[in-house]
XYZ file of C-alpha atoms in Angstrom:
663
model
C -21.641 -3.239 -25.226
C -23.427 -4.257 -21.899
C -21.920 -3.880 -18.188
C -21.648 -7.256 -16.444
C -24.553 -7.527 -13.424
C -22.688 -6.585 -9.773
C -22.276 -9.711 -8.388
C -23.115 -8.783 -4.666
C -25.558 -6.466 -3.587
C -25.295 -2.632 -2.697
C -25.859 -3.757 0.998
C -22.301 -5.478 1.310
C -20.589 -2.973 -0.449
C -21.656 -0.420 2.165
C -21.669 -3.061 4.948
C -18.125 -3.513 4.224
C -17.159 0.244 3.393
C -19.036 1.804 6.600
C -19.499 -1.591 8.790
C -15.900 -2.523 8.517
C -14.637 1.085 8.983
C -16.904 1.811 12.223
C -15.134 -1.842 13.848
C -11.788 -0.045 13.416
C -12.758 2.564 14.709
C -13.814 1.299 17.477
C -11.282 -1.190 17.910
C -8.572 1.233 17.692
C -10.462 3.428 20.323
C -9.975 0.818 22.956
C -5.997 -0.092 21.885
C -5.306 3.474 22.186
C -6.616 3.808 25.808
C -5.431 0.470 27.006
C -1.972 1.859 26.010
C -2.902 5.173 26.721
C -3.555 3.464 30.778
C 0.116 1.340 30.549
C 2.368 4.745 29.551
C 1.818 5.108 26.167
C 0.725 8.766 26.920
C -0.985 10.900 23.933
C 0.696 13.557 22.637
C 1.802 14.826 19.421
C 5.357 12.487 19.630
C 3.386 9.730 19.907
C 0.162 10.800 17.328
C 3.027 11.343 14.691
C 5.989 9.221 15.589
C 4.480 6.758 17.744
C 7.743 8.069 20.484
C 10.240 6.280 17.621
C 9.585 2.616 19.336
C 8.375 0.675 16.651
C 10.306 -2.749 16.307
C 11.699 -4.321 13.275
C 8.507 -6.617 12.210
C 5.943 -4.079 13.228
C 8.130 -1.642 10.725
C 8.260 -4.100 8.360
C 4.715 -4.794 8.661
C 3.799 -1.163 8.075
C 5.988 -0.671 4.995
C 4.386 -3.175 3.359
C 0.581 -1.900 4.442
C 1.574 1.218 3.155
C 3.088 0.042 -0.260
C 0.255 -1.965 -0.399
C -2.429 0.303 -2.477
C -5.684 -0.897 -4.205
C -3.683 1.000 -7.042
C -0.792 -2.049 -6.513
C -3.541 -5.163 -6.480
C -5.751 -4.309 -9.153
C -2.456 -2.856 -11.665
C -0.082 -5.384 -11.437
C -3.329 -7.884 -12.491
C -3.521 -5.340 -15.499
C -0.115 -5.793 -16.475
C -0.274 -9.535 -15.970
C -3.325 -9.251 -18.318
C -1.370 -7.398 -20.786
C 2.039 -8.411 -20.562
C 1.769 -12.225 -19.175
C 4.184 -13.878 -17.018
C 5.921 -10.174 -17.749
C 3.954 -7.802 -16.513
C 4.104 -9.920 -13.544
C 7.581 -10.136 -12.998
C 8.536 -6.364 -13.622
C 5.794 -4.681 -11.835
C 7.153 -6.911 -8.714
C 10.786 -6.250 -9.180
C 10.738 -2.371 -10.302
C 8.059 -1.215 -7.305
C 9.867 -3.571 -4.336
C 13.156 -1.906 -4.807
C 12.010 1.434 -4.242
C 11.013 0.439 -0.687
C 14.755 -0.876 -0.189
C 16.299 2.103 -1.294
C 14.669 4.181 0.560
C 16.132 2.082 3.488
C 19.190 4.318 2.614
C 17.419 7.303 3.238
C 15.792 6.268 6.751
C 19.076 5.698 8.282
C 20.487 8.789 7.036
C 17.473 10.544 8.783
C 17.960 8.606 11.560
C 21.949 9.381 11.391
C 21.626 13.561 10.709
C 18.607 14.345 11.874
C 17.582 11.773 14.659
C 14.565 14.383 16.117
C 13.005 15.127 13.043
C 9.175 14.523 12.701
C 9.351 15.448 8.641
C 12.200 14.933 5.763
C 10.597 18.702 5.124
C 12.202 20.037 8.545
C 15.309 18.982 7.229
C 14.818 20.904 4.061
C 14.148 24.502 5.594
C 16.695 24.052 7.986
C 19.395 23.588 5.245
C 18.524 25.008 2.492
C 15.735 28.066 3.611
C 12.280 28.811 3.275
C 11.684 28.660 -0.884
C 13.223 25.043 -1.069
C 11.226 24.307 1.736
C 7.514 24.954 0.176
C 8.899 24.155 -3.185
C 9.476 20.410 -1.687
C 6.342 20.586 0.487
C 4.348 21.731 -2.745
C 5.603 18.635 -4.576
C 5.322 16.158 -1.385
C 2.064 17.019 -0.998
C 1.334 16.649 -4.906
C 2.423 13.081 -4.662
C 0.197 12.492 -1.224
C -2.711 13.920 -3.684
C -1.622 11.287 -6.870
C -1.509 8.542 -4.413
C -4.408 8.705 -2.345
C -6.222 9.678 -6.039
C -5.054 6.677 -7.769
C -6.171 4.981 -4.365
C -9.445 6.015 -3.787
C -10.701 5.979 -7.493
C -8.925 2.592 -8.188
C -10.547 1.192 -5.171
C -14.189 2.899 -5.898
C -14.389 1.706 -8.944
C -13.635 -2.235 -8.214
C -16.025 -1.606 -5.167
C -18.568 -0.108 -7.530
C -18.166 -2.921 -9.745
C -18.688 -5.579 -7.874
C -21.474 -4.015 -5.617
C -23.081 -1.599 -7.649
C -23.202 1.287 -5.136
C -22.476 4.526 -5.902
C -18.975 5.356 -6.937
C -19.302 9.253 -5.613
C -20.624 7.122 -2.143
C -17.394 4.964 -1.873
C -15.025 8.192 -2.706
C -16.249 10.112 0.149
C -17.063 6.767 2.715
C -13.348 5.470 2.235
C -11.530 8.321 4.000
C -14.526 9.374 6.699
C -13.541 5.747 8.000
C -10.452 6.119 7.895
C -10.345 9.523 9.250
C -12.102 7.984 12.434
C -9.750 5.494 13.989
C -6.709 7.616 12.544
C -7.814 10.474 14.526
C -7.506 8.714 17.868
C -4.656 6.156 17.837
C -2.311 8.169 15.250
C 0.952 6.665 13.881
C 0.532 3.865 15.996
C -3.047 2.766 15.381
C -2.067 3.404 11.693
C 0.530 0.619 11.919
C -1.041 -1.776 14.234
C -3.907 -1.726 11.468
C -1.291 -1.910 8.821
C -0.351 -5.544 10.585
C -4.181 -6.489 10.545
C -4.758 -5.457 6.831
C -1.250 -6.894 5.808
C -2.368 -10.122 7.149
C -5.691 -10.715 5.669
C -4.225 -9.143 2.261
C -1.624 -11.917 2.336
C -4.164 -14.632 3.585
C -6.585 -13.680 0.507
C -3.502 -13.503 -2.072
C -2.687 -17.456 -0.849
C -6.609 -18.107 -0.842
C -6.826 -17.255 -4.350
C -3.558 -19.020 -5.415
C -4.931 -21.953 -4.397
C -8.176 -21.781 -5.892
C -6.615 -21.233 -8.944
C -3.492 -23.688 -8.921
C -4.618 -26.533 -7.068
C -8.575 -26.901 -7.329
C -11.370 -26.661 -9.429
C -11.639 -28.147 -12.713
C -11.113 -24.411 -14.317
C -7.704 -24.795 -14.189
C -6.314 -26.960 -11.416
C -2.445 -27.000 -12.243
C 0.304 -24.789 -13.346
C 0.567 -26.921 -16.556
C -3.161 -26.430 -17.121
C -2.854 -22.460 -16.715
C 0.736 -23.096 -18.828
C -1.696 -24.641 -21.918
C -4.449 -22.361 -21.350
C -1.915 -19.731 -22.118
C -0.480 -20.861 -25.405
C -4.069 -21.080 -26.488
C -4.739 -17.582 -25.372
C -1.408 -16.875 -27.318
C -3.118 -18.388 -30.877
C -6.568 -16.893 -29.610
C -5.634 -13.114 -29.377
C -2.207 -12.585 -31.384
C -1.506 -9.171 -29.779
C 0.245 -9.183 -26.479
C 3.052 -7.076 -26.918
C 5.777 -9.284 -26.034
C 7.841 -11.491 -27.942
C 5.881 -14.067 -30.619
C 2.326 -12.330 -28.473
C 3.282 -15.148 -25.938
C 2.295 -14.654 -22.488
C 5.014 -16.978 -21.353
C 7.935 -14.792 -22.026
C 9.878 -12.143 -20.107
C 10.909 -10.181 -23.571
C 8.349 -7.474 -23.998
C 9.467 -3.717 -24.746
C 6.123 -2.313 -23.656
C 6.779 -4.242 -20.424
C 10.244 -2.652 -20.307
C 9.115 0.931 -20.301
C 6.229 0.357 -18.034
C 9.075 -1.111 -15.663
C 11.638 1.570 -16.390
C 8.674 4.167 -15.837
C 7.750 2.576 -12.553
C 11.005 2.256 -11.045
C 11.671 6.004 -11.618
C 8.404 7.433 -10.645
C 7.759 5.329 -7.592
C 11.033 5.995 -6.558
C 10.286 9.920 -6.640
C 6.815 8.797 -4.964
C 8.322 7.226 -2.178
C 11.207 9.833 -1.614
C 8.834 13.103 -1.283
C 5.561 10.815 0.750
C 6.373 12.112 4.346
C 4.304 8.493 5.208
C 7.769 6.534 4.131
C 10.328 9.337 6.427
C 7.885 9.395 9.394
C 7.751 5.399 9.702
C 11.522 5.616 9.501
C 11.570 7.950 12.141
C 9.009 5.972 14.160
C 11.460 2.758 14.133
C 13.859 1.901 16.465
C 17.560 2.572 15.552
C 18.137 -0.631 15.245
C 14.976 -1.387 13.323
C 14.793 1.056 10.379
C 16.918 -0.472 7.818
C 16.062 -4.310 8.802
C 12.158 -3.175 8.608
C 12.512 -1.224 5.506
C 14.556 -4.014 3.896
C 12.295 -7.400 5.055
C 9.467 -4.965 4.664
C 10.727 -4.552 0.743
C 11.379 -8.217 0.508
C 7.930 -9.148 1.495
C 6.324 -6.373 -0.342
C 7.656 -8.654 -3.630
C 5.005 -11.594 -3.203
C 1.772 -9.186 -3.199
C 2.301 -8.220 -6.591
C 3.854 -11.296 -7.764
C 1.900 -13.949 -6.378
C -1.494 -12.698 -7.098
C -0.688 -10.878 -11.004
C 0.610 -14.707 -11.207
C -2.416 -15.287 -10.420
C -5.005 -13.305 -11.238
C -3.877 -11.769 -14.044
C -2.945 -14.699 -15.854
C -6.885 -16.547 -14.951
C -7.983 -13.560 -16.854
C -6.127 -14.327 -19.919
C -6.515 -17.927 -20.033
C -10.287 -18.080 -18.796
C -11.431 -14.484 -20.731
C -13.121 -17.039 -23.355
C -15.176 -18.919 -20.987
C -18.513 -18.370 -20.267
C -17.634 -17.956 -16.589
C -15.840 -14.628 -17.313
C -18.298 -11.396 -16.796
C -17.436 -10.051 -20.206
C -18.293 -13.139 -22.215
C -18.808 -13.407 -25.722
C -16.432 -10.148 -25.470
C -12.976 -9.635 -24.296
C -12.470 -6.969 -21.385
C -12.641 -2.837 -22.844
C -9.878 -0.178 -22.483
C -12.323 1.249 -20.033
C -12.819 -2.033 -18.142
C -9.290 -2.586 -17.688
C -8.324 1.097 -17.277
C -10.861 1.190 -14.214
C -8.669 -1.918 -12.711
C -11.655 -4.210 -13.353
C -9.142 -7.303 -14.252
C -8.833 -8.701 -10.770
C -12.694 -8.375 -9.586
C -13.524 -10.138 -13.034
C -11.114 -12.556 -12.374
C -12.053 -13.650 -8.841
C -15.881 -13.773 -10.025
C -14.776 -16.255 -12.538
C -12.992 -18.335 -10.468
C -15.037 -18.403 -6.984
C -17.838 -16.701 -7.837
C -19.984 -14.678 -5.246
C -17.119 -15.659 -2.744
C -14.211 -14.306 -5.098
C -16.697 -11.179 -5.436
C -16.657 -10.870 -1.197
C -12.705 -11.862 -1.534
C -12.065 -8.955 -3.992
C -14.151 -6.481 -1.795
C -12.164 -7.498 1.389
C -8.684 -6.881 -0.383
C -10.138 -3.053 -2.014
C -11.260 -2.050 1.732
C -7.897 -3.048 3.621
C -5.797 -1.820 0.841
C -7.658 1.624 0.179
C -8.272 1.971 4.164
C -4.259 0.967 5.190
C -2.902 3.379 2.445
C -5.303 6.303 3.361
C -4.536 5.813 6.583
C -0.869 6.470 6.253
C -1.254 9.384 3.908
C -3.327 10.910 6.556
C -1.037 10.708 9.139
C 2.241 11.968 6.174
C -0.066 15.103 5.494
C -1.168 15.867 8.960
C 2.366 15.913 10.247
C 3.646 18.155 7.849
C 0.538 20.392 8.288
C 1.316 20.615 11.750
C 5.123 21.097 12.080
C 6.211 22.375 8.403
C 3.064 24.961 8.240
C 0.971 25.487 11.120
C 4.746 25.608 13.775
C 7.169 26.989 11.184
C 4.811 29.681 9.647
C 1.591 30.562 12.030
C 2.942 29.634 15.309
C 6.877 29.214 16.522
C 5.786 28.356 19.867
C 3.184 26.359 19.231
C 4.100 23.636 22.203
C 2.825 19.779 22.340
C -0.860 19.810 22.608
C -1.308 23.169 19.749
C 0.601 20.308 17.548
C -1.366 17.784 18.229
C -4.470 19.679 17.850
C -3.278 20.763 14.334
C -2.612 17.647 13.383
C -6.110 16.460 14.192
C -8.205 19.407 11.953
C -5.008 18.333 9.205
C -6.750 14.708 9.285
C -9.880 15.476 8.909
C -9.219 18.593 6.071
C -7.510 16.273 4.088
C -10.006 13.462 3.980
C -12.572 15.959 3.015
C -10.329 17.538 0.288
C -9.194 14.005 -1.218
C -12.424 13.136 -1.229
C -13.477 16.500 -3.239
C -10.263 15.840 -5.212
C -10.787 12.502 -6.201
C -14.585 13.189 -6.975
C -13.620 15.513 -9.487
C -11.631 13.401 -10.932
C -13.599 10.849 -11.698
C -16.068 13.221 -13.228
C -13.590 14.600 -15.798
C -13.051 11.049 -16.350
C -9.728 10.320 -14.971
C -8.772 6.463 -13.733
C -6.572 4.274 -12.432
C -4.366 4.070 -15.885
C -4.058 7.907 -16.337
C -2.799 8.608 -12.495
C -0.310 5.775 -12.602
C 1.502 6.737 -15.873
C 1.638 11.009 -15.334
C 2.650 10.593 -11.273
C 6.459 10.702 -12.541
C 5.872 14.077 -14.409
C 5.414 14.933 -10.221
C 7.582 13.138 -8.913
C 10.830 12.401 -10.869
C 12.578 16.056 -10.419
C 12.861 15.893 -6.887
C 15.017 12.691 -6.890
C 18.069 14.025 -7.915
C 18.079 17.035 -4.888
C 16.667 14.502 -2.352
C 19.294 12.262 -2.390
C 21.864 15.145 -2.621
C 19.839 16.232 0.346
C 21.036 13.006 2.511
C 24.328 12.391 0.881
C 26.350 15.645 -0.146
C 27.649 18.400 1.301
C 28.579 20.397 -1.372
C 24.478 20.717 -2.840
C 23.286 24.426 -1.328
C 20.106 26.360 -1.720
C 20.398 27.581 -5.293
C 20.962 23.836 -6.498
C 18.368 22.326 -4.912
C 15.818 24.726 -5.472
C 16.712 25.373 -9.366
C 16.985 21.795 -9.731
C 13.341 20.576 -8.831
C 12.075 23.533 -10.444
C 14.118 23.146 -13.866
C 13.722 19.129 -13.674
C 9.708 19.755 -13.536
C 9.195 22.216 -16.171
C 11.859 20.438 -18.337
C 9.293 16.852 -17.701
C 6.022 19.407 -18.274
C 7.388 20.464 -21.511
C 8.701 16.463 -22.692
C 5.547 15.071 -21.763
C 2.896 17.560 -23.288
C 5.072 18.168 -26.603
C 5.336 14.088 -27.247
C 2.078 13.473 -26.761
C 0.676 16.034 -29.172
C 3.563 14.613 -32.012
C 3.054 11.166 -30.922
C -1.153 11.070 -31.190
C -1.958 13.963 -32.656
C -3.579 15.508 -29.676
C -3.414 16.635 -26.525
C -6.286 15.060 -24.503
C -7.430 13.094 -21.523
C -6.808 9.864 -23.244
C -3.545 10.886 -25.025
C -1.553 12.386 -21.991
C -2.079 9.206 -20.060
C 0.093 6.821 -22.851
C 3.295 5.306 -21.368
C 5.911 6.713 -23.828
C 5.311 10.324 -23.137
C 5.011 9.796 -19.731
C 8.213 7.293 -19.362
C 10.235 10.196 -21.362
C 8.764 13.366 -19.360
C 9.718 11.417 -16.513
C 12.886 10.427 -17.832
C 13.751 13.852 -18.937
C 12.709 15.861 -15.544
C 15.294 13.373 -13.810
C 17.994 14.219 -15.971
C 17.876 17.867 -16.536
C 17.417 17.880 -12.233
C 20.243 15.813 -11.746
C 22.243 18.202 -14.028
C 20.867 21.367 -12.663
C 22.011 20.473 -9.669
C 25.616 18.849 -9.974
C 26.240 21.945 -12.051
C 25.408 24.285 -9.690
C 26.881 22.703 -6.987
C 30.145 22.308 -8.608
C 30.276 26.258 -9.458
C 28.306 27.045 -5.414
C 29.512 24.368 -3.690
C 27.826 24.838 -0.039
C 30.265 22.660 2.250
C 27.470 22.170 4.550
C 28.595 20.418 7.706
C 25.239 18.961 8.899
C 25.848 20.772 12.458
C 22.574 23.345 11.645
C 20.168 20.037 11.668
C 20.597 18.978 15.456
C 18.338 22.203 15.262
C 15.361 20.287 14.598
C 13.871 18.750 18.314
C 11.282 17.534 19.801
C 8.663 19.585 21.604
C 7.314 18.704 24.599
C 3.999 20.109 26.171
C 5.727 21.873 28.817
C 7.818 23.831 26.132
C 11.069 21.497 26.502
C 13.300 21.145 23.448
C 14.151 17.456 24.284
C 16.705 15.570 21.794
C 15.796 12.422 21.547
C 18.960 11.077 21.360
C 19.615 11.619 24.811
C 16.980 9.616 26.153
C 17.026 6.515 23.731
C 19.860 4.219 24.826
C 19.479 2.332 21.678
C 20.625 5.214 19.747
C 24.765 4.169 18.776
C 26.076 6.561 16.234
C 28.743 3.669 15.062
C 25.820 0.838 14.839
C 23.966 3.720 12.468
C 27.068 4.278 10.632
C 27.223 0.452 10.247
C 23.596 -0.134 9.335
C 24.072 2.656 6.574
C 26.993 0.764 5.173
C 25.080 -2.292 5.216
C 21.669 -0.472 3.566
C 23.635 0.534 0.495
C 25.235 -3.249 0.017
C 22.012 -4.819 0.580
C 20.478 -2.501 -1.923
C 22.584 -3.063 -4.449
C 22.678 -6.761 -4.152
C 19.099 -6.831 -4.601
C 18.318 -4.457 -7.738
C 21.153 -6.742 -9.180
C 19.467 -10.044 -8.385
C 15.638 -8.737 -9.026
C 16.206 -6.241 -11.877
C 19.470 -7.710 -13.760
C 20.185 -11.530 -13.425
C 16.460 -12.607 -13.171
C 15.154 -11.316 -15.980
C 18.593 -12.021 -18.184
C 17.605 -15.848 -17.531
C 15.045 -15.868 -20.049
C 15.195 -12.521 -21.935
C 15.968 -14.285 -25.155
C 13.608 -17.243 -25.298
C 9.874 -18.581 -24.303
C 9.661 -20.180 -20.753
C 8.774 -23.786 -21.195
C 6.164 -25.798 -18.886
C 8.586 -27.097 -16.764
C 10.175 -23.438 -15.609
C 6.328 -21.883 -15.702
C 5.802 -24.207 -12.850
C 8.763 -23.740 -10.946
C 7.826 -20.110 -11.113
C 4.199 -20.563 -9.977
C 5.672 -22.456 -7.233
C 7.700 -19.689 -6.318
C 5.474 -17.356 -6.296
C 3.452 -19.231 -3.288
C 6.256 -19.611 -1.387
C 7.431 -15.773 -1.268
C 4.124 -15.362 -0.201
C 4.534 -17.674 2.738
C 7.310 -15.612 3.524
C 6.082 -13.064 3.486
C 3.451 -13.958 5.958
C 6.378 -15.397 8.074
C 7.982 -11.884 7.879
C 5.198 -9.474 8.213
C 2.350 -11.349 10.594
C 4.526 -14.423 12.452
C 7.565 -12.113 13.472
C 6.104 -8.879 15.100
C 4.437 -11.420 17.316
C 7.337 -13.088 18.366
C 9.487 -9.577 18.333
C 6.341 -8.230 20.643
C 5.743 -11.335 22.849
C 6.575 -9.408 25.948
C 4.271 -6.521 25.485
C 1.814 -8.286 23.955
C 1.892 -10.515 27.524
C 2.052 -7.451 29.675
C -1.367 -6.459 27.968
C -3.006 -9.253 28.310
C -2.200 -9.470 32.078
C -3.329 -6.576 32.776
C -6.982 -7.603 32.312
C -5.887 -10.205 34.879
C -7.177 -9.802 38.818
C -3.801 -9.015 40.861
C -1.424 -7.970 38.052
C -1.264 -4.159 38.317
C 2.885 -4.057 38.063
C 3.035 -3.863 34.879
C 6.214 -3.008 32.473
C 5.322 0.472 30.269
C 4.534 -0.149 26.825
C 6.318 2.514 25.180
C 8.983 4.633 27.136
C 7.437 7.904 27.124
C 10.107 10.687 25.967
C 9.161 13.000 28.556
C 9.951 11.417 31.498
C 13.505 10.690 32.705
C 17.182 12.619 33.235
C 18.801 13.549 30.247
C 22.077 12.857 29.704
C 24.994 15.799 29.362
C 24.447 17.584 25.987
C 27.869 17.669 23.456
C 29.543 20.674 22.442
C 27.916 19.842 19.485
C 30.686 18.408 17.573
C 29.819 15.688 15.275
C 31.289 12.117 14.680
C 33.704 11.620 11.984
C 30.824 10.262 9.218
C 28.863 13.371 10.015
C 26.668 11.965 12.481
C 24.553 14.436 14.897
C 25.786 13.766 18.545
C 24.114 16.504 20.156
C 23.821 20.500 19.985
C 22.970 22.351 22.670
C 21.173 25.227 21.223
């Protein structure tokens, strides 16, 4: 089996990976220096949570960018290639709901522990050392799996497009990201997230118009529909109703959807970078930012897979397709090459260059978020908790910087080891739930139950994990007769292992919480404070006039209502419309048009709206370069300045929100 020749040169690959990385580093240094000169002091509070001042638009952009991994772009096209429109729909629907569900945890963190930097700080204060270390293990495991999938998928695609050495890409991508993350911290990550998101959405729209409105290969939704019918007759092996690529009905796609929604809800809940963006958001922006980000993110995989995933199905038998005259192999789809091959088919070298840009943008934005998330855990939950309890702000900042470098080196080495062992994108995607599912029930209980104690939380996460591993490996052997790299990555044992882990964890924590109720009153979470360079412990609720417990309580109710509505609309109501029949040409035409309209909505929500929302800050920064304009508003409030309000007596509001505690 011959391997298609790369359409681009190695110089193009190294130019993007190294050159764009250097450009982002220089740009972030300039932006960080500009903000620092205008009141945005460089300290660990700024580095880790951006002084808790990020607005709705940038929060949404940060969320959508953090959730748009190279894995997202590649895997969504893979499942559309396998299941047709069912794959595009289920991937988008079942991976967008996690972010919207997480808005409930984000607002609970604002209410219960407004001074927190990581969710693990909450676990430590509430449950003690054993549970703290246990959840730290699973959190860092989730971060490791995320970055591994991002690096393996992105590097394989970049290598296929340019011919550069995959090991080189695995090491160069984290290096370029670490360079600008070190200087700018979370705010730099969020600002680059904004740019990455804009570029990715523009490229997605470019692909849509190239496929559905121009050229003689497809040119319209109607022709795409006819080509999909021809592919059905030609292949006759799609795991869907009547082997059709234009139906929602597919048991395999449904199983994939269930696995996705469960395992990646666990990823989001365990990934400290998502908690950080909720903490960094202004109190009024956390819920709308996450909901807007989740709705906008839907367009990424839905529009891209409805376009490029279906292109691979429709044009695989044409001479323009890189693997012609054969179909794509399992190794090629497992490496995530559906998108690169489809882009090359439609647009030649221009399409390959566009995918190369997509891979760089999606890899670097995801890795940057992970670097900040992990470095914050290392500095606060490891360094200050177990090694230097009296560490002040600048010491924590140095620890964060060391952690960024250390985690970059760890992930480059770990991903190289996985690649050398033959682990691909499909393997990591399917088995992630084994490591994340068991943590879901105790995490939910931490934020929403006063009865769950340390015994219930610790026993449930380890009991669920052990159960998941046993079910996963035993069913792999039973279904396939052997336990190896290929069989353990199969969908069914991974799905059942994940389900077993969640179910057993939920059972353990519920039973132990009923037998040994904790009756937790939330007061101790006020012990989490902001540490300044002068060894002061600051309560941010004193400094932030927008912190209103009653508004946060209403926001929590809003988050639950919106989450329930969107879950029912996207997961239940929409697929039921077409679950028993094939999609006709008229409905498919509307399906394709909805996909592009959703992409346009996403562009407005996460690229135009943040500019409108932050127009005053942008104007002030611009005017700072104009001679004669010196009296500018401070860009971000410095938490170390200003007078603190009087502390209260440590009481809680009637919903359990921490007002303050004088420690």
